Amino acid sequence: MGNHPFLFGILGVLIFLFFTLENKRSGKKVSPNTLGQMVNSQNAQLIDIRAKKKFETGYIQGSRNIPLTQFKDHLEEVRAITDPIIIICDMGLHSSAAVQLIGKDNVFRLDGGIGGWQAAGLPLSGTKSKVVDGKAKAKK
């Protein structure tokens, strides 16, 4: 390292550029707590790209289901939305593909996806619950 400071400097710059470009490519993230604020203050539109069966087991209230497999068929319709758009998937990984397809500045992805939403203790709509030992439990 001491013998090649110039090379290590270039390596540092390349690493910085890689992470900067990767972050832009995968889309801007929105935390679960920020999502509610964006819906209320900016009328953000929620699009859940999970498969229909997963969507039906529980979704964020107000979200619309367009499975990723059918997303290209709805691309022009989604691009026509002028309000901010928040893309939702299982863990926040597949949403980056949808963000890239849309290609607009006001498109975000939910950090952590539905898993991150639930980890933050926030509720899902459409979940069916059953009573076990006098306590309501969500059906898996």
XYZ file of N, CA and C in Angstrom:
420
model
N 0.824 -1.178 0.000
C 0.000 0.000 0.000
C 0.879 1.256 0.000
N 1.921 1.224 0.783
C 2.818 2.363 0.843
C 3.581 2.572 -0.447
N 3.796 1.484 -1.197
C 4.535 1.572 -2.450
C 3.675 2.057 -3.619
N 2.349 1.949 -3.490
C 1.461 2.290 -4.603
C 0.276 3.148 -4.139
N 0.524 4.307 -3.571
C -0.589 5.126 -3.073
C -1.523 5.590 -4.187
N -0.969 5.824 -5.368
C -1.796 6.269 -6.494
C -2.810 5.189 -6.880
N -2.363 3.932 -6.940
C -3.260 2.828 -7.291
C -4.352 2.648 -6.235
N -3.987 2.777 -4.960
C -4.978 2.633 -3.904
C -5.958 3.817 -3.906
N -5.486 4.974 -4.312
C -6.372 6.128 -4.454
C -7.396 5.895 -5.554
N -6.942 5.349 -6.683
C -7.847 5.029 -7.790
C -8.841 3.956 -7.358
N -8.363 2.952 -6.639
C -9.253 1.895 -6.149
C -10.338 2.482 -5.241
N -9.966 3.388 -4.375
C -10.942 4.036 -3.482
C -11.997 4.806 -4.264
N -11.566 5.528 -5.280
C -12.502 6.288 -6.118
C -13.444 5.335 -6.852
N -12.916 4.250 -7.382
C -13.747 3.275 -8.092
C -14.783 2.630 -7.158
N -14.383 2.317 -5.956
C -15.325 1.742 -4.987
C -16.426 2.748 -4.674
N -16.042 4.004 -4.460
C -17.032 5.050 -4.190
C -18.009 5.186 -5.359
N -17.501 5.228 -6.582
C -18.354 5.359 -7.760
C -19.274 4.158 -7.927
N -18.764 2.966 -7.659
C -19.586 1.760 -7.767
C -20.792 1.853 -6.842
N -20.568 2.186 -5.574
C -21.679 2.247 -4.624
C -22.625 3.402 -4.934
N -22.105 4.504 -5.433
C -22.959 5.633 -5.806
C -23.858 5.257 -6.977
N -23.298 4.661 -7.997
C -24.083 4.250 -9.157
C -25.050 3.124 -8.822
N -24.631 2.187 -8.006
C -25.508 1.079 -7.608
C -26.706 1.602 -6.835
N -26.489 2.577 -5.971
C -27.587 3.151 -5.199
C -28.576 3.870 -6.121
N -28.067 4.589 -7.124
C -28.952 5.263 -8.072
C -29.701 4.248 -8.916
N -29.034 3.203 -9.307
C -29.637 2.182 -10.159
C -30.772 1.471 -9.446
N -30.612 1.220 -8.156
C -31.619 0.459 -7.424
C -32.752 1.341 -6.910
N -32.652 2.624 -7.037
C -33.741 3.518 -6.651
C -33.588 4.068 -5.252
N -34.275 5.180 -5.030
C -34.258 5.815 -3.718
C -35.150 5.022 -2.776
N -34.669 4.835 -1.565
C -35.415 4.068 -0.569
C -36.264 4.979 0.288
N -37.408 4.440 0.715
C -38.301 5.126 1.644
C -38.498 4.191 2.830
N -38.311 4.693 4.033
C -38.509 3.864 5.222
C -39.999 3.623 5.433
N -40.363 2.562 6.146
C -41.780 2.308 6.428
C -42.474 3.496 7.101
N -41.793 4.183 7.997
C -42.413 5.320 8.682
C -42.601 6.515 7.744
N -41.688 6.697 6.809
C -41.792 7.796 5.851
C -42.903 7.545 4.836
N -43.192 6.283 4.541
C -44.209 5.944 3.562
C -45.549 6.592 3.919
N -45.980 6.461 5.161
C -47.246 7.050 5.594
C -47.268 8.555 5.434
N -46.159 9.188 5.753
C -46.064 10.640 5.606
C -46.189 11.052 4.137
N -45.549 10.283 3.248
C -45.609 10.604 1.825
C -47.013 10.401 1.263
N -47.705 9.376 1.735
C -49.074 9.145 1.275
C -49.969 10.296 1.724
N -49.822 10.698 2.976
C -50.680 11.759 3.516
C -50.353 13.144 2.971
N -49.084 13.472 2.841
C -48.723 14.840 2.446
C -48.540 15.025 0.937
N -48.126 13.966 0.227
C -47.815 14.101 -1.196
C -48.699 13.225 -2.088
N -49.681 12.542 -1.482
C -50.575 11.644 -2.214
C -49.793 10.568 -2.974
N -48.744 10.039 -2.345
C -47.925 9.001 -2.971
C -48.786 7.785 -3.303
N -48.521 7.210 -4.454
C -49.247 6.032 -4.920
C -48.417 4.788 -4.589
N -49.066 3.776 -4.017
C -48.388 2.550 -3.616
C -48.683 1.454 -4.625
N -47.620 0.849 -5.155
C -47.777 -0.257 -6.095
C -47.017 -1.454 -5.543
N -47.764 -2.508 -5.260
C -47.210 -3.751 -4.716
C -46.975 -4.702 -5.881
N -45.728 -5.112 -6.091
C -45.383 -5.940 -7.251
C -45.279 -7.429 -6.908
N -45.732 -7.808 -5.718
C -45.704 -9.227 -5.360
C -46.774 -9.991 -6.138
N -46.640 -11.294 -6.190
C -47.641 -12.137 -6.851
C -48.997 -11.952 -6.172
N -50.060 -12.150 -6.919
C -51.414 -11.910 -6.417
C -51.703 -12.697 -5.133
N -51.272 -13.947 -5.071
C -51.525 -14.770 -3.872
C -50.846 -14.178 -2.643
N -49.621 -13.698 -2.791
C -48.921 -13.077 -1.662
C -49.592 -11.770 -1.278
N -50.012 -11.003 -2.271
C -50.692 -9.735 -2.015
C -51.963 -9.980 -1.200
N -52.692 -11.007 -1.547
C -53.953 -11.305 -0.869
C -53.766 -11.764 0.574
N -52.575 -12.218 0.933
C -52.339 -12.635 2.321
C -52.120 -11.444 3.245
N -51.865 -10.283 2.672
C -51.675 -9.075 3.464
C -50.948 -8.021 2.662
N -51.464 -6.795 2.713
C -50.898 -5.702 1.928
C -51.019 -4.405 2.713
N -50.290 -3.395 2.282
C -50.351 -2.090 2.912
C -51.611 -1.390 2.397
N -52.388 -0.881 3.318
C -53.652 -0.249 2.941
C -53.434 0.822 1.885
N -54.256 0.801 0.848
C -54.162 1.777 -0.228
C -53.260 1.353 -1.372
N -52.595 0.207 -1.243
C -51.698 -0.217 -2.321
C -52.470 -0.954 -3.409
N -51.905 -0.899 -4.587
C -52.484 -1.537 -5.768
C -51.542 -2.648 -6.200
N -52.095 -3.787 -6.559
C -51.270 -4.925 -6.941
C -51.076 -4.987 -8.454
N -49.818 -4.873 -8.867
C -49.426 -5.135 -10.256
C -48.225 -6.074 -10.147
N -48.443 -7.397 -10.280
C -47.322 -8.335 -10.150
C -46.185 -7.997 -11.107
N -44.961 -8.219 -10.649
C -43.780 -7.897 -11.454
C -43.824 -8.596 -12.811
N -44.403 -9.804 -12.857
C -44.488 -10.540 -14.126
C -45.386 -9.842 -15.141
N -46.290 -8.970 -14.668
C -47.200 -8.247 -15.560
C -46.870 -6.755 -15.630
N -45.800 -6.363 -14.991
C -45.487 -4.944 -14.836
C -45.274 -4.232 -16.165
N -44.606 -4.886 -17.112
C -44.339 -4.255 -18.405
C -45.632 -3.915 -19.143
N -46.685 -4.708 -18.912
C -47.975 -4.448 -19.560
C -48.634 -3.181 -19.027
N -48.274 -2.748 -17.827
C -48.870 -1.573 -17.187
C -47.890 -0.395 -17.113
N -46.772 -0.506 -17.788
C -45.698 0.477 -17.657
C -46.126 1.894 -18.044
N -46.795 2.056 -19.156
C -47.210 3.398 -19.594
C -48.217 3.994 -18.608
N -49.099 3.169 -18.112
C -50.091 3.603 -17.119
C -49.398 4.093 -15.846
N -48.383 3.377 -15.408
C -47.644 3.754 -14.197
C -46.821 5.015 -14.460
N -46.193 5.105 -15.607
C -45.399 6.299 -15.941
C -46.254 7.559 -16.017
N -47.546 7.400 -16.303
C -48.448 8.553 -16.411
C -48.812 9.136 -15.041
N -48.530 8.421 -13.975
C -48.830 8.916 -12.626
C -47.884 10.067 -12.314
N -48.461 11.204 -11.907
C -47.625 12.376 -11.619
C -47.229 12.466 -10.152
N -47.993 11.828 -9.275
C -47.667 11.815 -7.850
C -46.468 10.896 -7.615
N -45.811 11.033 -6.464
C -44.730 10.085 -6.147
C -45.264 8.652 -6.137
N -44.431 7.720 -6.543
C -44.798 6.302 -6.586
C -43.852 5.548 -5.662
N -44.420 4.670 -4.838
C -43.611 3.825 -3.964
C -43.870 2.376 -4.355
N -42.815 1.681 -4.748
C -42.899 0.290 -5.176
C -42.631 -0.603 -3.968
N -43.472 -1.629 -3.814
C -43.397 -2.526 -2.660
C -43.213 -3.959 -3.156
N -42.288 -4.685 -2.531
C -42.119 -6.114 -2.812
C -41.913 -6.841 -1.484
N -41.445 -8.077 -1.518
C -41.277 -8.856 -0.285
C -40.211 -8.275 0.642
N -38.997 -8.078 0.106
C -37.890 -7.656 0.954
C -37.181 -6.405 0.446
N -37.681 -5.798 -0.595
C -37.061 -4.583 -1.118
C -36.064 -4.822 -2.230
N -35.947 -6.064 -2.695
C -34.967 -6.369 -3.740
C -35.555 -6.272 -5.140
N -36.711 -6.869 -5.366
C -37.317 -6.854 -6.694
C -37.848 -5.474 -7.079
N -38.125 -4.664 -6.098
C -38.667 -3.336 -6.399
C -37.673 -2.479 -7.175
N -36.382 -2.747 -7.030
C -35.397 -1.959 -7.772
C -35.542 -2.181 -9.275
N -35.936 -3.387 -9.689
C -36.154 -3.657 -11.115
C -37.324 -2.831 -11.643
N -38.386 -2.734 -10.855
C -39.549 -1.938 -11.272
C -39.194 -0.453 -11.320
N -38.413 0.009 -10.347
C -37.987 1.416 -10.328
C -37.196 1.731 -11.601
N -36.319 0.826 -12.003
C -35.530 1.026 -13.221
C -36.411 1.066 -14.457
N -37.410 0.177 -14.498
C -38.305 0.147 -15.654
C -39.076 1.449 -15.806
N -39.528 2.002 -14.690
C -40.310 3.242 -14.746
C -39.420 4.400 -15.169
N -38.244 4.501 -14.571
C -37.259 5.493 -14.990
C -37.627 6.939 -14.727
N -38.332 7.216 -13.641
C -38.688 8.597 -13.281
C -38.044 8.961 -11.948
N -37.876 10.262 -11.714
C -37.244 10.724 -10.475
C -38.121 10.574 -9.237
N -39.433 10.576 -9.406
C -40.323 10.532 -8.240
C -40.783 9.115 -7.907
N -39.962 8.123 -8.229
C -40.277 6.725 -7.934
C -39.321 6.231 -6.854
N -39.894 5.612 -5.825
C -39.131 5.136 -4.670
C -39.434 3.661 -4.441
N -38.625 3.036 -3.625
C -38.915 1.657 -3.216
C -38.947 1.588 -1.705
N -39.842 0.755 -1.197
C -39.980 0.607 0.246
C -38.789 -0.176 0.780
N -38.022 0.449 1.651
C -36.841 -0.181 2.240
C -37.271 -1.392 3.065
N -36.789 -2.559 2.693
C -37.130 -3.783 3.411
C -38.417 -4.435 2.949
N -39.142 -3.793 2.045
C -40.383 -4.361 1.523
C -41.415 -4.622 2.612
N -42.290 -5.586 2.353
C -43.328 -5.948 3.324
C -42.691 -6.455 4.609
N -41.575 -7.152 4.489
C -40.863 -7.636 5.678
C -40.421 -6.489 6.570
N -39.894 -5.423 5.980
C -39.483 -4.249 6.736
C -40.674 -3.531 7.349
N -41.787 -3.506 6.621
C -43.023 -2.889 7.107
C -43.496 -3.606 8.371
N -43.538 -4.944 8.304
C -43.986 -5.727 9.462
C -42.984 -5.643 10.611
N -41.691 -5.606 10.306
C -40.666 -5.501 11.348
C -40.784 -4.182 12.106
N -41.303 -3.153 11.421
C -41.509 -1.860 12.074
C -42.793 -1.856 12.911
N -43.503 -2.998 12.940
C -44.721 -3.117 13.738
C -45.934 -2.472 13.100
N -45.880 -2.271 11.788
C -46.993 -1.627 11.092
C -47.951 -2.685 10.540
N -49.244 -2.373 10.505
C -50.249 -3.388 10.139
C -50.403 -3.589 8.638
N -50.889 -4.765 8.295
C -51.240 -5.087 6.919
C -52.758 -5.214 6.821
N -53.316 -4.824 5.715
C -54.738 -5.017 5.456
C -54.924 -6.349 4.763
N -56.119 -6.884 4.879
C -56.431 -8.116 4.168
C -55.913 -9.380 4.819
N -55.281 -9.277 5.993
C -54.808 -10.490 6.660
C -55.985 -11.143 7.347
N -56.033 -12.437 7.234
C -57.092 -13.191 7.896
C -56.538 -13.680 9.220
N -57.320 -13.515 10.270
C -56.850 -13.989 11.563
C -57.829 -15.008 12.128
N -57.341 -15.871 12.969
C -58.184 -16.852 13.626
C -57.922 -16.775 15.120
N -58.866 -17.265 15.907
C -58.731 -17.216 17.353
C -58.180 -18.546 17.843
N -57.047 -18.473 18.566
C -56.416 -19.651 19.138
C -56.176 -19.367 20.612
N -56.708 -20.199 21.487
C -56.556 -20.026 22.937
C -56.980 -18.627 23.389
N -58.049 -18.112 22.796
C -58.574 -16.823 23.215
C -57.826 -15.629 22.678
N -56.795 -15.857 21.841
C -56.011 -14.744 21.281
C -56.129 -14.774 19.767
N -56.238 -13.605 19.163
C -56.288 -13.516 17.706
C -54.868 -13.664 17.165
N -54.707 -14.549 16.197
C -53.410 -14.752 15.573
C -53.578 -14.662 14.074
N -52.590 -14.069 13.412
C -52.641 -13.953 11.960
C -52.406 -15.308 11.336
N -53.186 -15.619 10.318
C -53.050 -16.873 9.584
C -51.840 -16.804 8.684
N -51.051 -17.837 8.627
C -49.865 -17.861 7.763
C -50.128 -18.648 6.526
